[in-house]
Tab-separated table of C-alpha atoms and ligand atoms in Angstrom:
chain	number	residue	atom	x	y	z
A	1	UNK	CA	-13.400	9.629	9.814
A	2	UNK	CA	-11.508	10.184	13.187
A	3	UNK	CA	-14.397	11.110	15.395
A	4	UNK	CA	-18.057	11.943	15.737
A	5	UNK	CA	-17.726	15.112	14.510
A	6	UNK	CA	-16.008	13.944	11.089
A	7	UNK	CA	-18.084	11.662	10.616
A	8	UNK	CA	-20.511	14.694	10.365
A	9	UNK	CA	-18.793	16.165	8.008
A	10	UNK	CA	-18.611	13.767	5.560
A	11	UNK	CA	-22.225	13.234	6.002
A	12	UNK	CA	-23.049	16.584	4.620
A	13	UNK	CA	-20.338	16.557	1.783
A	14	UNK	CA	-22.611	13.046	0.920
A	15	UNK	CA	-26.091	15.117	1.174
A	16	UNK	CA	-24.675	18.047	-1.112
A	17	UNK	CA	-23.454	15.444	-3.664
A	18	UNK	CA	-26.963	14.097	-3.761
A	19	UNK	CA	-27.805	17.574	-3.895
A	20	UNK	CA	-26.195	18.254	-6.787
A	21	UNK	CA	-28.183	15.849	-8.609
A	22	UNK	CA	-25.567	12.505	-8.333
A	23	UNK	CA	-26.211	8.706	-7.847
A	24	UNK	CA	-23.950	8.622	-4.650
A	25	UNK	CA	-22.114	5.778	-3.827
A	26	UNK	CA	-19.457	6.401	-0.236
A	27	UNK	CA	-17.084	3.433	0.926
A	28	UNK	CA	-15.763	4.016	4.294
A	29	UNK	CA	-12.599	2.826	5.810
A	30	UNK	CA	-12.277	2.341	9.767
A	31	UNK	CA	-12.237	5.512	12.290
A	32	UNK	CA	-8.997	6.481	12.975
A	33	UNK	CA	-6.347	3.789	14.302
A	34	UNK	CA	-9.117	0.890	14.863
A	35	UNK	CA	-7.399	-1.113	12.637
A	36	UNK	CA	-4.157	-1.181	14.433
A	37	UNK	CA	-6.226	-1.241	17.760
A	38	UNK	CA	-7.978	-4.336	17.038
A	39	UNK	CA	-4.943	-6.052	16.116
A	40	UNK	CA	-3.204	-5.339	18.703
A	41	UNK	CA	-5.838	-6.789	20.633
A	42	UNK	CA	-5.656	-9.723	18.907
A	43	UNK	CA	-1.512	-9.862	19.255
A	44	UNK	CA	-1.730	-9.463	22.988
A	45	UNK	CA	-3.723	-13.094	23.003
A	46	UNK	CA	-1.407	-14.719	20.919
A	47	UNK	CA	1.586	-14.475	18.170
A	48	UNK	CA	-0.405	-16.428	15.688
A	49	UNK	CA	-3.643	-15.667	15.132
A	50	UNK	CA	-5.731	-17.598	12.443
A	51	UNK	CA	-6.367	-15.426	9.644
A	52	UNK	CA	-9.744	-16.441	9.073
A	53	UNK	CA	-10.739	-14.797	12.256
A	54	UNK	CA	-8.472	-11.607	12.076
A	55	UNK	CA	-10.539	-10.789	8.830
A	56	UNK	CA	-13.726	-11.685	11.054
A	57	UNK	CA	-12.277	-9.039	13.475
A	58	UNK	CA	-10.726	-6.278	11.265
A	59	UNK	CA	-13.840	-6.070	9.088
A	60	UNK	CA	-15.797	-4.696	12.266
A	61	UNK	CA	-14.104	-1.077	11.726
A	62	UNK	CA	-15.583	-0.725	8.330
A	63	UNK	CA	-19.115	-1.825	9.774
A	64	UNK	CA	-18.733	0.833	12.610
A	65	UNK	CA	-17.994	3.284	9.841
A	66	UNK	CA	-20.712	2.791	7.540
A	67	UNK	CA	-22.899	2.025	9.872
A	68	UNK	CA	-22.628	5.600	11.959
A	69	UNK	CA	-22.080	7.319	8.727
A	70	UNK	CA	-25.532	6.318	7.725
A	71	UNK	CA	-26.786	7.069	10.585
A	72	UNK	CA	-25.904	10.902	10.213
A	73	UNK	CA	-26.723	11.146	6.745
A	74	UNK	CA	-30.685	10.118	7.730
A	75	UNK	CA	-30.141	12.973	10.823
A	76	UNK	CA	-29.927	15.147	8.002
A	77	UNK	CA	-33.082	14.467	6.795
A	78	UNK	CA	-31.610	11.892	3.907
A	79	UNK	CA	-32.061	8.577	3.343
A	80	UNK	CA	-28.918	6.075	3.787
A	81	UNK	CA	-27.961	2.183	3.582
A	82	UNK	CA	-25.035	0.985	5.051
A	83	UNK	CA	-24.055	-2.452	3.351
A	84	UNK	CA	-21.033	-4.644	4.363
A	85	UNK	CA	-18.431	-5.638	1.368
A	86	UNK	CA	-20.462	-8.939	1.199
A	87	UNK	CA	-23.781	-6.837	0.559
A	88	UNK	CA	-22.380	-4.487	-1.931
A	89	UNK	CA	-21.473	-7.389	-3.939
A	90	UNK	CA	-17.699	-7.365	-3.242
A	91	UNK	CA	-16.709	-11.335	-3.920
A	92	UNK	CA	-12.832	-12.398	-3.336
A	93	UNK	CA	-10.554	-15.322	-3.658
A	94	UNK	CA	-9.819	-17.287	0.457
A	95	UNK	CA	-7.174	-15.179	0.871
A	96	UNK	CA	-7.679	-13.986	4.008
A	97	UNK	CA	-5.698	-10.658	5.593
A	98	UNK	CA	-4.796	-10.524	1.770
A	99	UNK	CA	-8.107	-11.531	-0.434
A	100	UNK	CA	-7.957	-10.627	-3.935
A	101	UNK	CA	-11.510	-9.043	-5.541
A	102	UNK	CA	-12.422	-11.344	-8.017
A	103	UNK	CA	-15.734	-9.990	-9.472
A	104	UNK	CA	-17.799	-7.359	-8.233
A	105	UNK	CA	-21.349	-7.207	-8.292
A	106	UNK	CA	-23.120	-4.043	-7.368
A	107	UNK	CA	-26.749	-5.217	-8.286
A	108	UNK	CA	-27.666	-4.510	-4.096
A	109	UNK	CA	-26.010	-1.510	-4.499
A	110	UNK	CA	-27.879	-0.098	-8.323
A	111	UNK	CA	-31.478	-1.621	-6.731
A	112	UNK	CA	-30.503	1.205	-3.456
A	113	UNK	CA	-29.793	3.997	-5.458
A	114	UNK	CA	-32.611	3.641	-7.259
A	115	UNK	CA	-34.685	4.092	-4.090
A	116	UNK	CA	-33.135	6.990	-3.464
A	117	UNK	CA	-30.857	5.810	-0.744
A	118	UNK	CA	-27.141	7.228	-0.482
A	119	UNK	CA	-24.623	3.890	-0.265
A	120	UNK	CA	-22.407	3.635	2.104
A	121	UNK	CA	-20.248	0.370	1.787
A	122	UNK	CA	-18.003	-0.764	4.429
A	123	UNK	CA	-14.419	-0.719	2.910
A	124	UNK	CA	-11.185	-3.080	2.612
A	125	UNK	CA	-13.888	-6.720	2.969
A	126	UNK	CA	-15.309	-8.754	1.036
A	127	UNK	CA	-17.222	-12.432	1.044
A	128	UNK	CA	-14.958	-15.275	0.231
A	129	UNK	CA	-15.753	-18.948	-0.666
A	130	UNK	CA	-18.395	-20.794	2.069
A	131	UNK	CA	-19.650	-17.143	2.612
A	132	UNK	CA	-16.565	-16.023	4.634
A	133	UNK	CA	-16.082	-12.611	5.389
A	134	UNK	CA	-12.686	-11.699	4.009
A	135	UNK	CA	-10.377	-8.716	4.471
A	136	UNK	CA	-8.143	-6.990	0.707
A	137	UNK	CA	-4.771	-5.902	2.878
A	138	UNK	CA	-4.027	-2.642	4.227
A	139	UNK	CA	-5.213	0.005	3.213
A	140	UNK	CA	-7.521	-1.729	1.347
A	141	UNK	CA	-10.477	0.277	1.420
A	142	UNK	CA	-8.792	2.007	-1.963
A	143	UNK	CA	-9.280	-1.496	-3.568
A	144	UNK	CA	-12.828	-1.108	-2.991
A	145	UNK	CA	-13.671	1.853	-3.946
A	146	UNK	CA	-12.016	1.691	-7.184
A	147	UNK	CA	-13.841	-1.922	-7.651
A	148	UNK	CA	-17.483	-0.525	-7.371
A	149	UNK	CA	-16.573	2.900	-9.024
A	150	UNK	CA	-15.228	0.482	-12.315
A	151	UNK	CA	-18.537	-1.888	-11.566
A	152	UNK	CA	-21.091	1.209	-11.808
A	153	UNK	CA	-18.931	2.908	-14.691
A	154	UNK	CA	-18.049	5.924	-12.534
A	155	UNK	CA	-15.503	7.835	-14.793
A	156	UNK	CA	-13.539	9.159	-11.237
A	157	UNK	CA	-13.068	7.941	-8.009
A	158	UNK	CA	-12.799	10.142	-5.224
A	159	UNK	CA	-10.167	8.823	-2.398
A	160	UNK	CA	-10.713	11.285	0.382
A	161	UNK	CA	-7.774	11.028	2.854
A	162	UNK	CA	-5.910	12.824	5.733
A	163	UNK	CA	-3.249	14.075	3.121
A	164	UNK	CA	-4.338	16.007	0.245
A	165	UNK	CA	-2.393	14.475	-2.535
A	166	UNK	CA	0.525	12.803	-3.982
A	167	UNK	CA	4.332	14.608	-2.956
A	168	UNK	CA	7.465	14.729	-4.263
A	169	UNK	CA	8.652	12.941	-1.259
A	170	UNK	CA	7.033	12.588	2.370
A	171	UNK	CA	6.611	16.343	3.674
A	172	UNK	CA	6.514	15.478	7.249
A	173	UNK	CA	10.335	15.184	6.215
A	174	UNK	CA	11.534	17.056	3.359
A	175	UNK	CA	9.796	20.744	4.084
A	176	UNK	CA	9.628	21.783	0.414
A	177	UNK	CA	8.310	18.195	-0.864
A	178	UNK	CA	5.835	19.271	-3.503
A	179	UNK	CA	2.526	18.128	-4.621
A	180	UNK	CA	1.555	16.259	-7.430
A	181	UNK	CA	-1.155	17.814	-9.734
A	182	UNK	CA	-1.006	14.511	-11.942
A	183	UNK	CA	0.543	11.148	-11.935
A	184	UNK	CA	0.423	8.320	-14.042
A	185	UNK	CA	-0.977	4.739	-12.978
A	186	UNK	CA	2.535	3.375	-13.415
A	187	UNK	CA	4.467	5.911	-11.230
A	188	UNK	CA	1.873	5.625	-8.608
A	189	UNK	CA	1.841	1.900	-8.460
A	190	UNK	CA	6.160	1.946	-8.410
A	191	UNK	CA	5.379	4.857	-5.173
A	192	UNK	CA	3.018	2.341	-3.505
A	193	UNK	CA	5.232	-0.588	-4.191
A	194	UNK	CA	7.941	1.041	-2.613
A	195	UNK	CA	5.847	1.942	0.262
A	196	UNK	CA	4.597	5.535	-0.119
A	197	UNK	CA	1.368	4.961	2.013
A	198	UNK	CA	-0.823	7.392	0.267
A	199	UNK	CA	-2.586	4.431	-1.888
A	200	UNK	CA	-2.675	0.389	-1.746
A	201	UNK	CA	-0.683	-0.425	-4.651
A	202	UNK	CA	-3.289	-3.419	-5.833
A	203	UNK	CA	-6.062	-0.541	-6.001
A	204	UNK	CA	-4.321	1.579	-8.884
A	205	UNK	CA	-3.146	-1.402	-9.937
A	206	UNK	CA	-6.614	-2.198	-10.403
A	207	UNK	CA	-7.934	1.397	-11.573
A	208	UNK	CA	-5.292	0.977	-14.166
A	209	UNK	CA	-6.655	-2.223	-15.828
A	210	UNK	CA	-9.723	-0.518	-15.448
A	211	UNK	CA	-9.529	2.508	-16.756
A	212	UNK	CA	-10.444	4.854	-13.280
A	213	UNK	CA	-9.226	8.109	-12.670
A	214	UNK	CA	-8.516	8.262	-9.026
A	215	UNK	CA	-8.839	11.644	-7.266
A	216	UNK	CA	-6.723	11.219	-4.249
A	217	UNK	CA	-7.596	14.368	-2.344
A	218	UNK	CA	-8.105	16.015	1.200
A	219	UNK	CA	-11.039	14.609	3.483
A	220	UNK	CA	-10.909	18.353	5.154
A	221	UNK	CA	-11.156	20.495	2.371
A	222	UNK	CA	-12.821	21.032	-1.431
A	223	UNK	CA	-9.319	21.852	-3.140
A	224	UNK	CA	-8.251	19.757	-5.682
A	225	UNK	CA	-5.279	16.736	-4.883
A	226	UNK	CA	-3.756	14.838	-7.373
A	227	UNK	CA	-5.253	12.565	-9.957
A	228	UNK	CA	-3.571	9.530	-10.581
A	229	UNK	CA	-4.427	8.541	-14.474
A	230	UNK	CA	-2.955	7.564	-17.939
A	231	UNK	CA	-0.252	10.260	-18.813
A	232	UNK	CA	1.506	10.191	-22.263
A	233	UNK	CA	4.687	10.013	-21.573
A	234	UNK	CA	6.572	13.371	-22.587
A	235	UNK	CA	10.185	13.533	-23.834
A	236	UNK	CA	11.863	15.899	-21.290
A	237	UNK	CA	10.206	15.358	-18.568
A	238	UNK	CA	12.361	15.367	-15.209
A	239	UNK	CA	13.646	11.487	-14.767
A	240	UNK	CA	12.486	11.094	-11.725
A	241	UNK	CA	9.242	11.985	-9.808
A	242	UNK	CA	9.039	11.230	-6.462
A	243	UNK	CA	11.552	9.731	-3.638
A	244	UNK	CA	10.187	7.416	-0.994
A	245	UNK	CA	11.794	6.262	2.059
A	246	UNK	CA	9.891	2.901	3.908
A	247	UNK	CA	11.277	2.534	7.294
A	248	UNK	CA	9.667	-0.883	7.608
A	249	UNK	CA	12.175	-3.105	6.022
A	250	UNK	CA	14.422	-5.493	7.909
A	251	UNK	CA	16.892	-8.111	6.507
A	252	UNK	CA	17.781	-11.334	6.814
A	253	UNK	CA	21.138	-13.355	5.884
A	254	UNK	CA	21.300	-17.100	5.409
A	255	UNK	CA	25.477	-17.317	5.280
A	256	UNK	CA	27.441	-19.677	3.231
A	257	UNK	CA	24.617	-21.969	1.596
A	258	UNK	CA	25.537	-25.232	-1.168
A	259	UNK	CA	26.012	-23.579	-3.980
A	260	UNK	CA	23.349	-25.837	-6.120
A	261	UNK	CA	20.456	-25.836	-8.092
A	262	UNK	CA	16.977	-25.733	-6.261
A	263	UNK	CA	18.315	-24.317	-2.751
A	264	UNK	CA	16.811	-20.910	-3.899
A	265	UNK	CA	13.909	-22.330	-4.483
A	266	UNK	CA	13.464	-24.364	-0.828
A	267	UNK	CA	14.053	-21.166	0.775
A	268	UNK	CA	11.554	-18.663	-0.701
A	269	UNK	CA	8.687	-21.568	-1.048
A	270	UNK	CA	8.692	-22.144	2.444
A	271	UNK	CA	8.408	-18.152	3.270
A	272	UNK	CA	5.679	-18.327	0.093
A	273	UNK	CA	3.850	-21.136	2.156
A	274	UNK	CA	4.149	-18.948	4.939
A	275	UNK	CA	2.806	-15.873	2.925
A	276	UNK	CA	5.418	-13.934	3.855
A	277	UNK	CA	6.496	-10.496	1.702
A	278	UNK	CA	9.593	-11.301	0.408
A	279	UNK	CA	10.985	-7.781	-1.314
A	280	UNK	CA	14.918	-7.439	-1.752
A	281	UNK	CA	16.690	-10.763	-2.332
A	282	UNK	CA	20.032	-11.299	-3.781
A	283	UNK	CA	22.291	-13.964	-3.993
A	284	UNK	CA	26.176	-13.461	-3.729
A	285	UNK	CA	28.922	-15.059	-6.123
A	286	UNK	CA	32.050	-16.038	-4.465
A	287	UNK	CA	34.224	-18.488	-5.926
A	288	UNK	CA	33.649	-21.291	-3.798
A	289	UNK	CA	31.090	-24.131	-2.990
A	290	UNK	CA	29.146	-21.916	-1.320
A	291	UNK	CA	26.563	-18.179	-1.335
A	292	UNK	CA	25.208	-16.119	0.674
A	293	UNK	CA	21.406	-15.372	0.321
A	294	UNK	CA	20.100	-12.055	1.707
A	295	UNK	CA	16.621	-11.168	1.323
A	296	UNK	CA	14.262	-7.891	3.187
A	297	UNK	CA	11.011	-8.470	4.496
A	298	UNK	CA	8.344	-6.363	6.781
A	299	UNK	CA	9.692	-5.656	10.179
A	300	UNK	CA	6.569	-7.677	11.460
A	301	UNK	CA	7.396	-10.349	9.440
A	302	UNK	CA	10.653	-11.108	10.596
A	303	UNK	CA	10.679	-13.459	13.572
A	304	UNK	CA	8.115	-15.848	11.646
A	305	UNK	CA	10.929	-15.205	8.478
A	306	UNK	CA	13.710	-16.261	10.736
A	307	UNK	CA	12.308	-19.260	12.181
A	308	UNK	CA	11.290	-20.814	8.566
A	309	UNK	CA	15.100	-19.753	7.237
A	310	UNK	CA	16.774	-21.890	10.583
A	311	UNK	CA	15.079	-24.571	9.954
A	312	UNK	CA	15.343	-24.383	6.043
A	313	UNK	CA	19.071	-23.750	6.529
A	314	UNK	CA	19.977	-26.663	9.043
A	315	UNK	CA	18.827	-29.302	6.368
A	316	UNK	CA	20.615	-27.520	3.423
A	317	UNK	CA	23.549	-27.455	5.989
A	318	UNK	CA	23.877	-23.766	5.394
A	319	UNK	CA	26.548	-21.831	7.773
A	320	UNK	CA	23.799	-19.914	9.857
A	321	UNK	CA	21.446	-17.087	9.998
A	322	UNK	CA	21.820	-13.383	11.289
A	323	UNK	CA	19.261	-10.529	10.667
A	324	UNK	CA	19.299	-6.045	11.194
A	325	UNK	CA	16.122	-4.868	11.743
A	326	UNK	CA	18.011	-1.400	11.701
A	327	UNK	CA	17.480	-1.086	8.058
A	328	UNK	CA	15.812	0.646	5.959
A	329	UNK	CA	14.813	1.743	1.791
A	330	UNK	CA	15.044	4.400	0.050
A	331	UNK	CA	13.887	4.500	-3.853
A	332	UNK	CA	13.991	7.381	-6.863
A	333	UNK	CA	10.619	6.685	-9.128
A	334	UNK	CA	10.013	8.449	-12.733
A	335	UNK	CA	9.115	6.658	-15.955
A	336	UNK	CA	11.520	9.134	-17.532
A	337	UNK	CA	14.441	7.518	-16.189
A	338	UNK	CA	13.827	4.293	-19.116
A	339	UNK	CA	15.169	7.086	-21.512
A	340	UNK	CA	17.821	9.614	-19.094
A	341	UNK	CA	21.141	8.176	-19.104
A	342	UNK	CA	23.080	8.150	-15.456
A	343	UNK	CA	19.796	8.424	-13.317
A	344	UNK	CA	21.850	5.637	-11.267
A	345	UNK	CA	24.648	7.072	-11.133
A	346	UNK	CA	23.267	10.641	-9.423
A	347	UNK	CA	21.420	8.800	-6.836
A	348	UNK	CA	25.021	6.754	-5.290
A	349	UNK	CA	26.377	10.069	-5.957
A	350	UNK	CA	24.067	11.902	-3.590
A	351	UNK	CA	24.074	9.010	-1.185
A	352	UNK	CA	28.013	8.913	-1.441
A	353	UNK	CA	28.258	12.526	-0.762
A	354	UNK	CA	26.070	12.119	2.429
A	355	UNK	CA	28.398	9.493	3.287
A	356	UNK	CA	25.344	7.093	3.244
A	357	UNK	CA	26.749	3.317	2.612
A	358	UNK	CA	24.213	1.405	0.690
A	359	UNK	CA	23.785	-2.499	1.097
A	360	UNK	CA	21.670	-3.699	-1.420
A	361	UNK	CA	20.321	-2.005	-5.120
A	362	UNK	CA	17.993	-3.153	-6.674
A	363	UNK	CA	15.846	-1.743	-10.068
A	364	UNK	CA	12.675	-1.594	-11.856
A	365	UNK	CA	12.313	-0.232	-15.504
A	366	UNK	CA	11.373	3.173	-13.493
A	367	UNK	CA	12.522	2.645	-9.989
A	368	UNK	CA	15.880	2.611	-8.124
A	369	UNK	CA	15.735	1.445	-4.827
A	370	UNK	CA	18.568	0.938	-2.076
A	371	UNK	CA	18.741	-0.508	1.581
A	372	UNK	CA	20.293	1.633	3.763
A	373	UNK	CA	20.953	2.143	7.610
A	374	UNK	CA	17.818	3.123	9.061
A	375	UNK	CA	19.478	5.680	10.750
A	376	UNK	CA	20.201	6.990	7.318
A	377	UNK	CA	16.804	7.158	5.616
A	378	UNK	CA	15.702	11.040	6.577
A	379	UNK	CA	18.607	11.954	5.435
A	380	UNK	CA	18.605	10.510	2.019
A	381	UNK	CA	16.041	11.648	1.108
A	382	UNK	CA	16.409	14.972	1.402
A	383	UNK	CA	19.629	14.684	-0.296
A	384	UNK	CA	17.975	12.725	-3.448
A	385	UNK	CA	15.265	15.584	-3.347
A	386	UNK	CA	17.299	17.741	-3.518
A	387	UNK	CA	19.617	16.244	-6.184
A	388	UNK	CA	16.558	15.165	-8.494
A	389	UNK	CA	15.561	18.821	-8.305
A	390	UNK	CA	11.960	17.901	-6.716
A	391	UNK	CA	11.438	20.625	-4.483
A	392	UNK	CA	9.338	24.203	-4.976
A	393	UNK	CA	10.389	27.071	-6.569
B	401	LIG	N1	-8.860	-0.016	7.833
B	401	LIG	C1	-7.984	-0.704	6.933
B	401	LIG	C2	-6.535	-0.359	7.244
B	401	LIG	O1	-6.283	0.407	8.157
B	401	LIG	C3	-8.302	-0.414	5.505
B	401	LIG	C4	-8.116	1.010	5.075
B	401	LIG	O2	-7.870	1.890	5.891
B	401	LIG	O3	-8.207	1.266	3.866
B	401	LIG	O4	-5.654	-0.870	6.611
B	402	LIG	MG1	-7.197	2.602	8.154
């Protein structure tokens, strides 16, 4: 929903749903790059905001959304309610930036239908404890859509978006990435994870638990995307399904720390208490008194990640802190790979062969991941699409 004219669009695609003889229920996320907009607003006043009020301030872009998207549905002679998360029944945890849906309930939303009224609900908020308006994480206009289509017992949920599925591997980089017809809830949620930004992870997570198809499909066009559902898992099928590169990594060494119980545990509760991301951590073994610890967070994380580690490090006595926000990930995903032997060992092969020195590995039952120079990143994967045999034709 970019513009005026979009916004249009989607209107009618609404009115010929209704048309067609459905209940229709639309959750909107912000137009274009408010999001971003707004908090960049808020970054230019200071470094750290409160996160009550960035949630007071981010969930304006839904409102605008729903609230001009209901406005063109009635211009074409419909009739149209635009509710905030808090009105459609969306209730979360205090979490705020990151709120977690607890319940939904959509009895606002069933008592509009039946009056005939399409529902638009603003996307990616909800209503927190003391009535505060709350916001689900990026992209989280996913989570709640797949919240109310589970709380109305909608078999599929449509995510319209400016891509028109699921790929191999990010086309704007590897030309003959392919798309997805199918994928299953827990390859999608390892691609998420890993930071393919088609879908927020926590929303298939959810449509997983919950049994919801999700449609993830173009906003431009009728033809089908890909639908992200329970697959059976088939002997044969290629090891690996898509390869996704997440140039928002950096990483951050705390050097020779006291080798000792608990010192682990004082670093990552203070970045916890911080709710910082913590992805990539591992913890060297030398033969001495003391370890390195080397962890990867977001690149907007990293300052406030640096500060907590100083200060966490001068009272373990640790030998000092360095960071590289010149890094980067690159990850191989297929549930296939539990049962194909020497998955592992093709992916340092390719990376080897492109002369591409990796820093850190780590796994999942279906995942390989590595850090890598960011410099690095296009070029791996294109090599591991290429060696995975992803590509068309
Ligand atoms: N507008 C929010 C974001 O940009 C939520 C969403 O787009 O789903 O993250
Ligand atoms: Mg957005």
């Amino acid at each position: 929903m970019a513009d005026i004219a979009r916004i249009r669009h989607v209107a009618a695609r609404l009115v010929r749903a209704k048309d067609e003889g459905h209940d229709v229920v639309a959750v909107v996320s912000a137009m274009g790059d408010v999001t971003d907009e707004l908090l960049e607003m808020a970054r230019q006043l200071t470094d750290r905001p409160s996160r009550r009020e960035l949630d007071m301030l981010l969930a304006t872009g839904e409102q605008v959304s729903s609230a001009l998207l209901a406005l063109a549905i009635n211009s074409l002679g419909y009739r149209a309610v635009a509710l905030t998360g808090g009105q459609g029944g969306i209730i979360t945890d205090g979490g705020f930036t990151r709120a977690r849906i607890l319940k939904v309930d959509p009895a606002r939303i069933r008592e509009e239908m039946a009056r005939g009224n399409i529902v638009v609900v603003a996307g990616f908020q909800g209503v927190g404890p003391g009535n505060d308006i709350t916001t689900l994480g990026r992209g989280g206009s996913d989570a709640t859509a797949v919240a109310l289509a589970a709380a109305l017992g909608a078999p599929v949920c449509d995510i319209c978006t400016d891509v028109d599925g699921v790929y191999t591997a990010d086309p704007r980089v590897v030309r003959n990435a392919r798309k997805l017809p199918v994928i299953s809830y827990e390859e999608m949620m390892e691609l998420a994870y890993v930071g393919a930004r088609v879908l927020q992870a926590r929303a298939v997570e959810m449509a997983s638990q919950q049994r919801v198809v999700i449609h993830l499909r173009s906003s431009f066009s009728d033809g089908p995307g890909t639908l992200v559902k329970e697959v059976p898992a088939v002997e044969n099928a290629k090891p690996v399904v898509g390869v996704v590169h997440d140039p928002d990594v950096a990483r951050v060494t705390l050097l020779s720390v006291p080798d000792r119980p608990g010192v682990a545990h004082r670093i990552f509760y203070a970045l916890a208490e911080a709710g910082i991301n913590v992805d990539m951590i591992v913890q060297s073994t030398r033969h001495e008194a003391s370890t390195d610890v080397l962890f990867t967070v977001s690149r907007a994380d990293l300052m406030q990640a640096m500060e907590i580690v100083q200060a966490v490090g001068r009272e373990l006595g640790a030998g000092g802190c360095v960071f590289d926000a010149g890094v980067g990930k690159v990850s191989i995903v297929g549930s296939g790979m539990a049962t194909h032997p020497g998955v592992a060992a093709r992916m340092f092969g390719a990376l080897a062969r492109n002369g591409i020195n990796i820093q850190v590995i780590s796994t999942s039952e279906i995942r390989i991941s590595c850090l890598i120079d960011a410099a690095d990143l296009e070029r791996a994967v294109t090599a591991l699409h290429d060696e995975f045999e992803l590509g068309l034709g």
